[in-house]
mmCIF file with all atom_site columns, C-alpha atoms in Angstrom:
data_model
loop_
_atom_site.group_PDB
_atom_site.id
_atom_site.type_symbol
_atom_site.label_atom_id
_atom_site.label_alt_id
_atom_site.label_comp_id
_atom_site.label_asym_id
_atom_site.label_entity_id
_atom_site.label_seq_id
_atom_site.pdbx_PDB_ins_code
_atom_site.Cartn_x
_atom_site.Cartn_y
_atom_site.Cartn_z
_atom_site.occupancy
_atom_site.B_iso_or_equiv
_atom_site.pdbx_formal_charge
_atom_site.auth_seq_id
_atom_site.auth_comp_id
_atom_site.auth_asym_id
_atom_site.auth_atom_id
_atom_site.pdbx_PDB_model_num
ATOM 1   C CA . UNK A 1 1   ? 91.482  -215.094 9.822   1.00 0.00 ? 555 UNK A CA 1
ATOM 2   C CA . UNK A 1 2   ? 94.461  -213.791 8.176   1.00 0.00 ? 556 UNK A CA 1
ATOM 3   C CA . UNK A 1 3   ? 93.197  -210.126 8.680   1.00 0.00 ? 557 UNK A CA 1
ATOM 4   C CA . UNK A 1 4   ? 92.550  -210.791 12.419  1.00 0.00 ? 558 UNK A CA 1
ATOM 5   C CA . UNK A 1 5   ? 95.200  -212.557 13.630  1.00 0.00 ? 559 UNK A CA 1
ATOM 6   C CA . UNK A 1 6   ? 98.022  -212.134 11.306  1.00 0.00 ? 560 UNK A CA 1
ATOM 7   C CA . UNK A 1 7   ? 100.787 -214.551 11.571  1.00 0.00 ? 561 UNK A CA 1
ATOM 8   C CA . UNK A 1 8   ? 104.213 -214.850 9.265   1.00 0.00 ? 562 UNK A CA 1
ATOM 9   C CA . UNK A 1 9   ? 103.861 -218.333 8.916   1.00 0.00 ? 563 UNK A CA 1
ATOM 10  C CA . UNK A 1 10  ? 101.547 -220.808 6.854   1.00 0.00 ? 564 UNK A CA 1
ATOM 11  C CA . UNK A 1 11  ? 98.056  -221.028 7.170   1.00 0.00 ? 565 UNK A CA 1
ATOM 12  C CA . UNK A 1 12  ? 98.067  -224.697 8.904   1.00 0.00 ? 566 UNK A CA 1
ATOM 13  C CA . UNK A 1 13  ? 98.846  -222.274 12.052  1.00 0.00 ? 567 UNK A CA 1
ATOM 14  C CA . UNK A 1 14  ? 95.319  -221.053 11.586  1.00 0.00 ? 568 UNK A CA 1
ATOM 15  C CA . UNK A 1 15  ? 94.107  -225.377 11.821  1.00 0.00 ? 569 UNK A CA 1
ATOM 16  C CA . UNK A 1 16  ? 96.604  -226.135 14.535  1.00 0.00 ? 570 UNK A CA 1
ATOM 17  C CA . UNK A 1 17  ? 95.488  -223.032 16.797  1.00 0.00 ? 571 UNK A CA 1
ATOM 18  C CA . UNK A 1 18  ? 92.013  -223.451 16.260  1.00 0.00 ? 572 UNK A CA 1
ATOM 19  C CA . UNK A 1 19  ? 91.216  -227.537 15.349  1.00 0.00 ? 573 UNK A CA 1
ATOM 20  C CA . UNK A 1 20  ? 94.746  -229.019 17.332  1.00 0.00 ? 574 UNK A CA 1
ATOM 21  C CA . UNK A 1 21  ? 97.798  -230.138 16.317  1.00 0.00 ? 575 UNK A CA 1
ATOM 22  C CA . UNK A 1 22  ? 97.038  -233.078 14.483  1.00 0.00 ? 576 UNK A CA 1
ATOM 23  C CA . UNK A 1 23  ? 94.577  -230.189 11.785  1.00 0.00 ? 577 UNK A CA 1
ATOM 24  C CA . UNK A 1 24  ? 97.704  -228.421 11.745  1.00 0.00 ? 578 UNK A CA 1
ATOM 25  C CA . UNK A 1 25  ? 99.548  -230.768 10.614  1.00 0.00 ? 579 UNK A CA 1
ATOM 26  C CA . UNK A 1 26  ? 97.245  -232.699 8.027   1.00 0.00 ? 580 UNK A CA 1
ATOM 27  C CA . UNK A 1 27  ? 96.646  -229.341 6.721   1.00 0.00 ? 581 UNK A CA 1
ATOM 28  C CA . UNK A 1 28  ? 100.403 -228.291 6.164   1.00 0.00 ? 582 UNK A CA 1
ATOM 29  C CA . UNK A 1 29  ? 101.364 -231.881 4.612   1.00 0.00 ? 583 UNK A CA 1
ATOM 30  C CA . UNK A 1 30  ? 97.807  -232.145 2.403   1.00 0.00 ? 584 UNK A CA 1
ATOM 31  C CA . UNK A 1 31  ? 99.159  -227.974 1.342   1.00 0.00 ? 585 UNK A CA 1
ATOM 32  C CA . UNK A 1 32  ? 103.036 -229.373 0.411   1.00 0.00 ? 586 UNK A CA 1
ATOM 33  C CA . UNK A 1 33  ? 101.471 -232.354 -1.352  1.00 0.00 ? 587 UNK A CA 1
ATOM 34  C CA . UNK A 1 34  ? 99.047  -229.996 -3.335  1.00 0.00 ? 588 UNK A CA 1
ATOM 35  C CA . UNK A 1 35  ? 101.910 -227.850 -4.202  1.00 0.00 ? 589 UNK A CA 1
ATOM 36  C CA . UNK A 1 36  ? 104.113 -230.570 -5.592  1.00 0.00 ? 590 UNK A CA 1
ATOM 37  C CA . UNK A 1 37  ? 101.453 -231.951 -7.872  1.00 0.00 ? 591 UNK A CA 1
ATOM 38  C CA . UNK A 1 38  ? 100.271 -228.327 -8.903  1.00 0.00 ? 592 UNK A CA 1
ATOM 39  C CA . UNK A 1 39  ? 103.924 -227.987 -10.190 1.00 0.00 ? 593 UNK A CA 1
ATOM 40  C CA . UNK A 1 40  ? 104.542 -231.171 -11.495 1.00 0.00 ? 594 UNK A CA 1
ATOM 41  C CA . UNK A 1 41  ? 101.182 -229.886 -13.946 1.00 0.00 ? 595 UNK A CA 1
ATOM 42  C CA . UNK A 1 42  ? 102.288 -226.625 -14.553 1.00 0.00 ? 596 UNK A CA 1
ATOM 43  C CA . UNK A 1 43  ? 105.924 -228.014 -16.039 1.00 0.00 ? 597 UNK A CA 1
ATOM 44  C CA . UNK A 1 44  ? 104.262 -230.569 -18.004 1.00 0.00 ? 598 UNK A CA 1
ATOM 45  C CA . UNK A 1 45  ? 101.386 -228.222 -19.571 1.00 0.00 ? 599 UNK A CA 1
ATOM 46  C CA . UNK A 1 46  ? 104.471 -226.143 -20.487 1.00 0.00 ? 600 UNK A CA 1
ATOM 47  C CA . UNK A 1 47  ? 106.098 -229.307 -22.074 1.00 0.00 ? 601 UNK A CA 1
ATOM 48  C CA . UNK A 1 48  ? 102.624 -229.943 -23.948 1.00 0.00 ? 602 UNK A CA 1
ATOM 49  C CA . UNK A 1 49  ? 102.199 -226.520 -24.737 1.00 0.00 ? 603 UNK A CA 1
ATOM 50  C CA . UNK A 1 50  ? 105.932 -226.282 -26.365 1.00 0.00 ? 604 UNK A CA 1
ATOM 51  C CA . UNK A 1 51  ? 105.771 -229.834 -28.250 1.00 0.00 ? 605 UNK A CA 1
ATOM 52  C CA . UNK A 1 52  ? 103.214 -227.964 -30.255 1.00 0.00 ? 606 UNK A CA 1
ATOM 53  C CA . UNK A 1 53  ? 105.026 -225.226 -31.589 1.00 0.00 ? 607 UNK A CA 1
ATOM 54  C CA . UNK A 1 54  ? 108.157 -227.102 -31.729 1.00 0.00 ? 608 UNK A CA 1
ATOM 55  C CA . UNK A 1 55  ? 107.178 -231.052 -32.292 1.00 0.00 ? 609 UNK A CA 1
ATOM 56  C CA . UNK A 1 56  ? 110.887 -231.854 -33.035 1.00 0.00 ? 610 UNK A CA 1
ATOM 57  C CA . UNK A 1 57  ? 112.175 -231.135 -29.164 1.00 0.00 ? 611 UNK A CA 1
ATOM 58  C CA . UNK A 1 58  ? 111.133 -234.168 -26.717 1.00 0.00 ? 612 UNK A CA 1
ATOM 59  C CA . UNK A 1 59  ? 108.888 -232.648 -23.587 1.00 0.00 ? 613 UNK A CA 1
ATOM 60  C CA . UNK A 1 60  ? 111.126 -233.334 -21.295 1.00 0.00 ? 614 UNK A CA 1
ATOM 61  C CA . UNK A 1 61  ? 113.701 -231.148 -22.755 1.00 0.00 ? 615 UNK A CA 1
ATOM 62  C CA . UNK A 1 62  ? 111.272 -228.543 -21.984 1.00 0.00 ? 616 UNK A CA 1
ATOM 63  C CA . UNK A 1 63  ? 110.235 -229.309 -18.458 1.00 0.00 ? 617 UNK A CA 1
ATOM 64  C CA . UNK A 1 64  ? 114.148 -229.600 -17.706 1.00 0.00 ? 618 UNK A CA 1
ATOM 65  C CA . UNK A 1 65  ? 114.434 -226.352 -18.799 1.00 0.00 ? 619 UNK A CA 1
ATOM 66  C CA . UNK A 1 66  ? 112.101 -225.070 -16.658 1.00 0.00 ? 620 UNK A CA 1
ATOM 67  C CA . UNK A 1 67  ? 112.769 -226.179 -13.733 1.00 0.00 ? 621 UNK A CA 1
ATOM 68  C CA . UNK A 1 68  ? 116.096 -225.809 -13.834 1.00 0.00 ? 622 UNK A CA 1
ATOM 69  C CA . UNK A 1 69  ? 115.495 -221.565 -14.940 1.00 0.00 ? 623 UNK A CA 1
ATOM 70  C CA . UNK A 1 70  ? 112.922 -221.834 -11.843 1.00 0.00 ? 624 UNK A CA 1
ATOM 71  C CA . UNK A 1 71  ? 115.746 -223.379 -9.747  1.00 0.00 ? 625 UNK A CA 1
ATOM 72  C CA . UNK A 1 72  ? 118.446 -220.470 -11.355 1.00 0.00 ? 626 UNK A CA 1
ATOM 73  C CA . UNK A 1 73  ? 116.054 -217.911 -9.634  1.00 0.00 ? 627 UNK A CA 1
ATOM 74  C CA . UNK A 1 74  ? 115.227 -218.670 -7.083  1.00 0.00 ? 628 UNK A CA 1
ATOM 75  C CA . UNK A 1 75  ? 118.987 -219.017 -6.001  1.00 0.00 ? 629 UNK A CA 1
ATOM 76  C CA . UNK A 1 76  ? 118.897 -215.731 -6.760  1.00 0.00 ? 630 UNK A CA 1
ATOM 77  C CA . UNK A 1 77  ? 119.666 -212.283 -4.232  1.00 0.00 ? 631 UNK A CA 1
ATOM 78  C CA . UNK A 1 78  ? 116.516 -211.262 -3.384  1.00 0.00 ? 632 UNK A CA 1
ATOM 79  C CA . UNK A 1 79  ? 116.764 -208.029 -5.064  1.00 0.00 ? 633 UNK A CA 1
ATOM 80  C CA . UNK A 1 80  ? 116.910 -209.655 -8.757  1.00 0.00 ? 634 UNK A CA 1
ATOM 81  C CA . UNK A 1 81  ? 114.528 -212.200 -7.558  1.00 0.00 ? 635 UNK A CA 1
ATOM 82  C CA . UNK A 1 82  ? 112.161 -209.179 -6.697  1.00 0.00 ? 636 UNK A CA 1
ATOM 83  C CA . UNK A 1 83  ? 113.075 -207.445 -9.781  1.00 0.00 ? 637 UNK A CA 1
ATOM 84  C CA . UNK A 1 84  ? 111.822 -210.423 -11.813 1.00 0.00 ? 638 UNK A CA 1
ATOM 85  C CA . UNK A 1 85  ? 109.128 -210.659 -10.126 1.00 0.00 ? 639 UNK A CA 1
ATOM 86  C CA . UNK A 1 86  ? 107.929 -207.416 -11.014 1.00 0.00 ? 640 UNK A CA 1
ATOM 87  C CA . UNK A 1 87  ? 108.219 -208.039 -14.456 1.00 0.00 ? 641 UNK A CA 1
ATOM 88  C CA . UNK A 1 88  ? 106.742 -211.116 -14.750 1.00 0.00 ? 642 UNK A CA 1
ATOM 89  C CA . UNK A 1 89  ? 103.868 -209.649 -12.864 1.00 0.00 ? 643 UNK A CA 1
ATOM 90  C CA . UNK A 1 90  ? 103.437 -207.088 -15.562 1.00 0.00 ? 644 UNK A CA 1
ATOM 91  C CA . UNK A 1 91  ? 104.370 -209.459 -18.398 1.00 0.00 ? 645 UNK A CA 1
ATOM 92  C CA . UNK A 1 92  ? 101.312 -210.985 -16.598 1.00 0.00 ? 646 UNK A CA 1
ATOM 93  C CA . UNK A 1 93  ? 98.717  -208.411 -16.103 1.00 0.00 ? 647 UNK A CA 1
ATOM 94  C CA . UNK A 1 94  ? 99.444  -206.815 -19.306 1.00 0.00 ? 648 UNK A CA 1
ATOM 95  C CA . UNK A 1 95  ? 99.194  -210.195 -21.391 1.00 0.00 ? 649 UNK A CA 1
ATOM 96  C CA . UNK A 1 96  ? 95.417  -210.144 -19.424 1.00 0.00 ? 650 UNK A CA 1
ATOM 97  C CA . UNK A 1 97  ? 94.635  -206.849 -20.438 1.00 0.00 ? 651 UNK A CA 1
ATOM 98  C CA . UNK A 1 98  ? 95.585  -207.601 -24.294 1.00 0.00 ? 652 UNK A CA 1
ATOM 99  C CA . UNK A 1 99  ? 93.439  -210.985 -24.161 1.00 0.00 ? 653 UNK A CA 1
ATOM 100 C CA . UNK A 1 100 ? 90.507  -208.612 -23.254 1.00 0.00 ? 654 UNK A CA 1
ATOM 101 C CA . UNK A 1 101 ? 91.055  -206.130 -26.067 1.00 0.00 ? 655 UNK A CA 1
ATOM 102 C CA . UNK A 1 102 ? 91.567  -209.011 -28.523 1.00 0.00 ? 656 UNK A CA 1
ATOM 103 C CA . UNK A 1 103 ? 88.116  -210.469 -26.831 1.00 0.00 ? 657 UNK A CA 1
ATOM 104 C CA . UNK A 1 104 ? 86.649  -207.150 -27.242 1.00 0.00 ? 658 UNK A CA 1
ATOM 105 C CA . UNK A 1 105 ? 87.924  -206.929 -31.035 1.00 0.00 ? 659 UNK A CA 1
ATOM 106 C CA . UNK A 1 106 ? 86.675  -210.202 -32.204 1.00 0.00 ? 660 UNK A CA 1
ATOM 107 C CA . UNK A 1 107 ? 83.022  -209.681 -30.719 1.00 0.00 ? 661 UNK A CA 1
ATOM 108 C CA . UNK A 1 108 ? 82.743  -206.209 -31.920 1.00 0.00 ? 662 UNK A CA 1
ATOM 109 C CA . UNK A 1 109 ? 84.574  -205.407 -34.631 1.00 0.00 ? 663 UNK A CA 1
ATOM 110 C CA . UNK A 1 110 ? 85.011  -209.468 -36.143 1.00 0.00 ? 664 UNK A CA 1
ATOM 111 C CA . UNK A 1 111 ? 88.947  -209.093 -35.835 1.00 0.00 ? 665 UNK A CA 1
ATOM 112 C CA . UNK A 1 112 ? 90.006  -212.404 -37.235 1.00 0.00 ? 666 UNK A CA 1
ATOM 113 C CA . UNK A 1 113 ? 86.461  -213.436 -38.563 1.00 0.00 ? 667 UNK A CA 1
ATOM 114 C CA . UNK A 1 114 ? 86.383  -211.809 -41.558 1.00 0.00 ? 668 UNK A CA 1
ATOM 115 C CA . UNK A 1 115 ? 84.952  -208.716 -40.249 1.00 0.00 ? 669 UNK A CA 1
ATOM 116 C CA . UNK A 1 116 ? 81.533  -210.114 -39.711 1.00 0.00 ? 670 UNK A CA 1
ATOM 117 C CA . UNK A 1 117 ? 81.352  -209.585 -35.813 1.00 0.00 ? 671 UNK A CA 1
ATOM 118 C CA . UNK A 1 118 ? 80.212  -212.775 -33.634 1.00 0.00 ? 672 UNK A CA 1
ATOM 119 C CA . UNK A 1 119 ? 78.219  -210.487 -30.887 1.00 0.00 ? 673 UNK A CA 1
ATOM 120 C CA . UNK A 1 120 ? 76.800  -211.947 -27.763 1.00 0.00 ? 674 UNK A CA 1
ATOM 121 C CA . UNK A 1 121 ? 73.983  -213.754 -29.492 1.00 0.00 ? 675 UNK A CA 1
ATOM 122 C CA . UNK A 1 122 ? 75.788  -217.195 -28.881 1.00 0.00 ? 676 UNK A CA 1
ATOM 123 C CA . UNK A 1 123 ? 75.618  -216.573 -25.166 1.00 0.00 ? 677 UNK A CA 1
ATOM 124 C CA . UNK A 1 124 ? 71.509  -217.912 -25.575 1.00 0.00 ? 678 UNK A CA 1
ATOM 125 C CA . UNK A 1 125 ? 71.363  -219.161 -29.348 1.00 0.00 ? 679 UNK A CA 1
ATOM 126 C CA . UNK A 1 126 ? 72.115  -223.025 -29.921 1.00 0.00 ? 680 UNK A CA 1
ATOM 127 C CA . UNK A 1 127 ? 70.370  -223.260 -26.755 1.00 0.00 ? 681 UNK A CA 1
ATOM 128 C CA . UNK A 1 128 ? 72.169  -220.906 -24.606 1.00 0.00 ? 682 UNK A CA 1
ATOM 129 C CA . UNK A 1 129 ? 74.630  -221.558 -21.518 1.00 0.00 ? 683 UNK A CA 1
ATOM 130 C CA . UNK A 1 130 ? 73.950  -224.965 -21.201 1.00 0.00 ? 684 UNK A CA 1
ATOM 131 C CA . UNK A 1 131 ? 73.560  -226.497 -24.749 1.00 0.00 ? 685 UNK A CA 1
ATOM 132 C CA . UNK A 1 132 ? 74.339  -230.052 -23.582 1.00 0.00 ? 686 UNK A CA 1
ATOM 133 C CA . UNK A 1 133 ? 72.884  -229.920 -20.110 1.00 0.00 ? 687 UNK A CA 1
ATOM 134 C CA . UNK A 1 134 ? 74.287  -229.471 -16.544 1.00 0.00 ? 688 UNK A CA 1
ATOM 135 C CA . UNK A 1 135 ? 77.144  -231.753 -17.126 1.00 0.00 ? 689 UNK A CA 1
ATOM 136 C CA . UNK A 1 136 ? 79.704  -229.598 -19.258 1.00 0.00 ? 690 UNK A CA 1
ATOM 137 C CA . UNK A 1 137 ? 79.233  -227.107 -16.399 1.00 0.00 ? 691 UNK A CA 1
ATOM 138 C CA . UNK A 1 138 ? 79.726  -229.228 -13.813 1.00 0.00 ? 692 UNK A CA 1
ATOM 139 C CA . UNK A 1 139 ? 82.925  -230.972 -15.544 1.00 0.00 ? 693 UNK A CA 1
ATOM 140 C CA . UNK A 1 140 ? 84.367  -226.869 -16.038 1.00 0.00 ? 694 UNK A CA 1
ATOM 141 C CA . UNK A 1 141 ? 84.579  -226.791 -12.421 1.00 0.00 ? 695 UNK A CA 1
ATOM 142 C CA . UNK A 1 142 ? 87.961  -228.867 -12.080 1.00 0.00 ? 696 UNK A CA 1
ATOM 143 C CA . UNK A 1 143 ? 89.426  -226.129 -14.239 1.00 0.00 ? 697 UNK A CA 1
ATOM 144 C CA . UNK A 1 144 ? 87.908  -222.806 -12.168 1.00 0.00 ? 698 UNK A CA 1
ATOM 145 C CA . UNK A 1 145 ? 88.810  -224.532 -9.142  1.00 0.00 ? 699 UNK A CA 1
ATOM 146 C CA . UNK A 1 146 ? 92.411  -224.680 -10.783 1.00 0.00 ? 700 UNK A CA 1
ATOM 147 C CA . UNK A 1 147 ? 92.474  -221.128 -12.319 1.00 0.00 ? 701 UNK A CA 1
ATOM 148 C CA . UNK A 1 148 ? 91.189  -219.885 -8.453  1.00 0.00 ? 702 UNK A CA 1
ATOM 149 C CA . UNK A 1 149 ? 94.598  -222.064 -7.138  1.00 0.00 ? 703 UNK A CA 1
ATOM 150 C CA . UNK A 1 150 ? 97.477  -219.901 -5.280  1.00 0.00 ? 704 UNK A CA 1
ATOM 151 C CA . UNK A 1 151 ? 94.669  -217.283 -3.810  1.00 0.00 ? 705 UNK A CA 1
ATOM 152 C CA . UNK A 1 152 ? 95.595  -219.058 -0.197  1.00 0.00 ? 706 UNK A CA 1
ATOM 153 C CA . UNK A 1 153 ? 98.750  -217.398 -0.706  1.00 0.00 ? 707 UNK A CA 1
ATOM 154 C CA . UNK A 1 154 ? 97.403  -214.012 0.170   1.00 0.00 ? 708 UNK A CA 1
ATOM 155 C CA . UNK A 1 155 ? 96.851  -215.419 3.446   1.00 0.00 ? 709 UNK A CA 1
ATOM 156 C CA . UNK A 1 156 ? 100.244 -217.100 3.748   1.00 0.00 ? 710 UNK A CA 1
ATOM 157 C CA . UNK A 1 157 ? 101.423 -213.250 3.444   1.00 0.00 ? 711 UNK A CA 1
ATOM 158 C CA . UNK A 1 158 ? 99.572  -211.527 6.169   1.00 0.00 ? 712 UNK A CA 1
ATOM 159 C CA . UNK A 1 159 ? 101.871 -211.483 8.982   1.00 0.00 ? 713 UNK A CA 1
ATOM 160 C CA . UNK A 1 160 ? 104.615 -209.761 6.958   1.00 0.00 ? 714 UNK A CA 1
ATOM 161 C CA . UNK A 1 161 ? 102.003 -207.090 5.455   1.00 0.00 ? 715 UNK A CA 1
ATOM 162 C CA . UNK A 1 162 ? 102.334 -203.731 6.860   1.00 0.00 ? 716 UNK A CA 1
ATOM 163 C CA . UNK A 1 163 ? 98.976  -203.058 7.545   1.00 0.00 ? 717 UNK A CA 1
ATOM 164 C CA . UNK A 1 164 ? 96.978  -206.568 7.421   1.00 0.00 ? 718 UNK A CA 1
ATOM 165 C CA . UNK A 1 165 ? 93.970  -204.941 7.617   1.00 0.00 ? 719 UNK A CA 1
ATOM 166 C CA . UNK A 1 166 ? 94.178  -203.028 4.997   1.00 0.00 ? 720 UNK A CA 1
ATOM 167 C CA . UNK A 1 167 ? 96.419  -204.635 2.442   1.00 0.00 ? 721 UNK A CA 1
ATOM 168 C CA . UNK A 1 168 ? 94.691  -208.131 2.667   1.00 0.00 ? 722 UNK A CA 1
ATOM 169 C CA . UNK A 1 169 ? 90.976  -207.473 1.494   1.00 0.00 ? 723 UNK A CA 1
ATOM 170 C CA . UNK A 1 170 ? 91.913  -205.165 -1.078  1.00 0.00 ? 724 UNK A CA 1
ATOM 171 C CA . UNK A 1 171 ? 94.623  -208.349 -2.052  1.00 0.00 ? 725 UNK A CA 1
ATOM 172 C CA . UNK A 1 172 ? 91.655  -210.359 -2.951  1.00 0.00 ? 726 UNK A CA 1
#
């Protein structure tokens, strides 16, 4: 939809033009109420995360922090807010790219196993993908559904993109 009929604007235009007003609006509230609580996780994982490595600092001292460095940017000019963005990005992408090589080392080489490599054996020894039945699979859905969160955003973009029908699939 995005592609097709790009609009600079959120995609609860998409539900209001096509379901009516009342989709439209459901959908844009149900988005902002998803957003808030989607934050509100993020900060306190980052608390959680923090109180591990340093068990002496209280969480919220940590989730403070962060949203108030979150608030400092985005007050921000846009050029410095751009700027960061770009190096976050790469901070990012390049922290991905290590986690593979590291992945890479441990199963081929045994990097941080004592040298003895673990291989891809585990992937149907122990009795393979699903060791403990369906139910571990289903339950690691809440967190690929999570991981997959902030994709709509691509579509949220469309109307400013220069050429929507290019930009957008390759996007995904």
């Amino acid at each position: 939809m995005s592609v097709h009929n790009p609009a600079a604007s959120s995609f609860s235009r998409y539900a209001q033009e096509n379901l009516g007003p009342l989709a439209g609006y459901i959908t844009g509230w149900t988005y902002c109420f998803e957003i808030l609580i989607v934050a509100i996780a993020d900060v306190t994982a980052f608390g959680i995360y923090m109180g591990v490595w340093f068990p002496a600092v209280p969480h919220w001292v940590w989730v403070l922090s962060v949203v108030l460095i979150i608030c400092a940017i985005n007050l921000m000019s846009v050029k410095i807010f751009g700027e960061l963005e770009f190096w976050f990005s790469f901070f990012k992408v390049a922290t991905i790219i290590i986690m593979i090589a590291a992945g890479i080392g441990i199963i081929v080489w045994g990097i941080g196993n004592g040298g003895q490599p673990t291989g891809i054996h585990n992937l149907w020894s122990n009795g393979g993908f699903f060791s403990n039945g369906w139910l571990g699979m289903i339950m690691s859905l809440q967190m690929v559904m999570f991981a997959y969160g902030g994709i709509e955003i691509i579509g949220i973009t469309a109307g400013e993109a220069k050429d929507p029908e290019k930009s957008i699939p390759r996007a995904h």
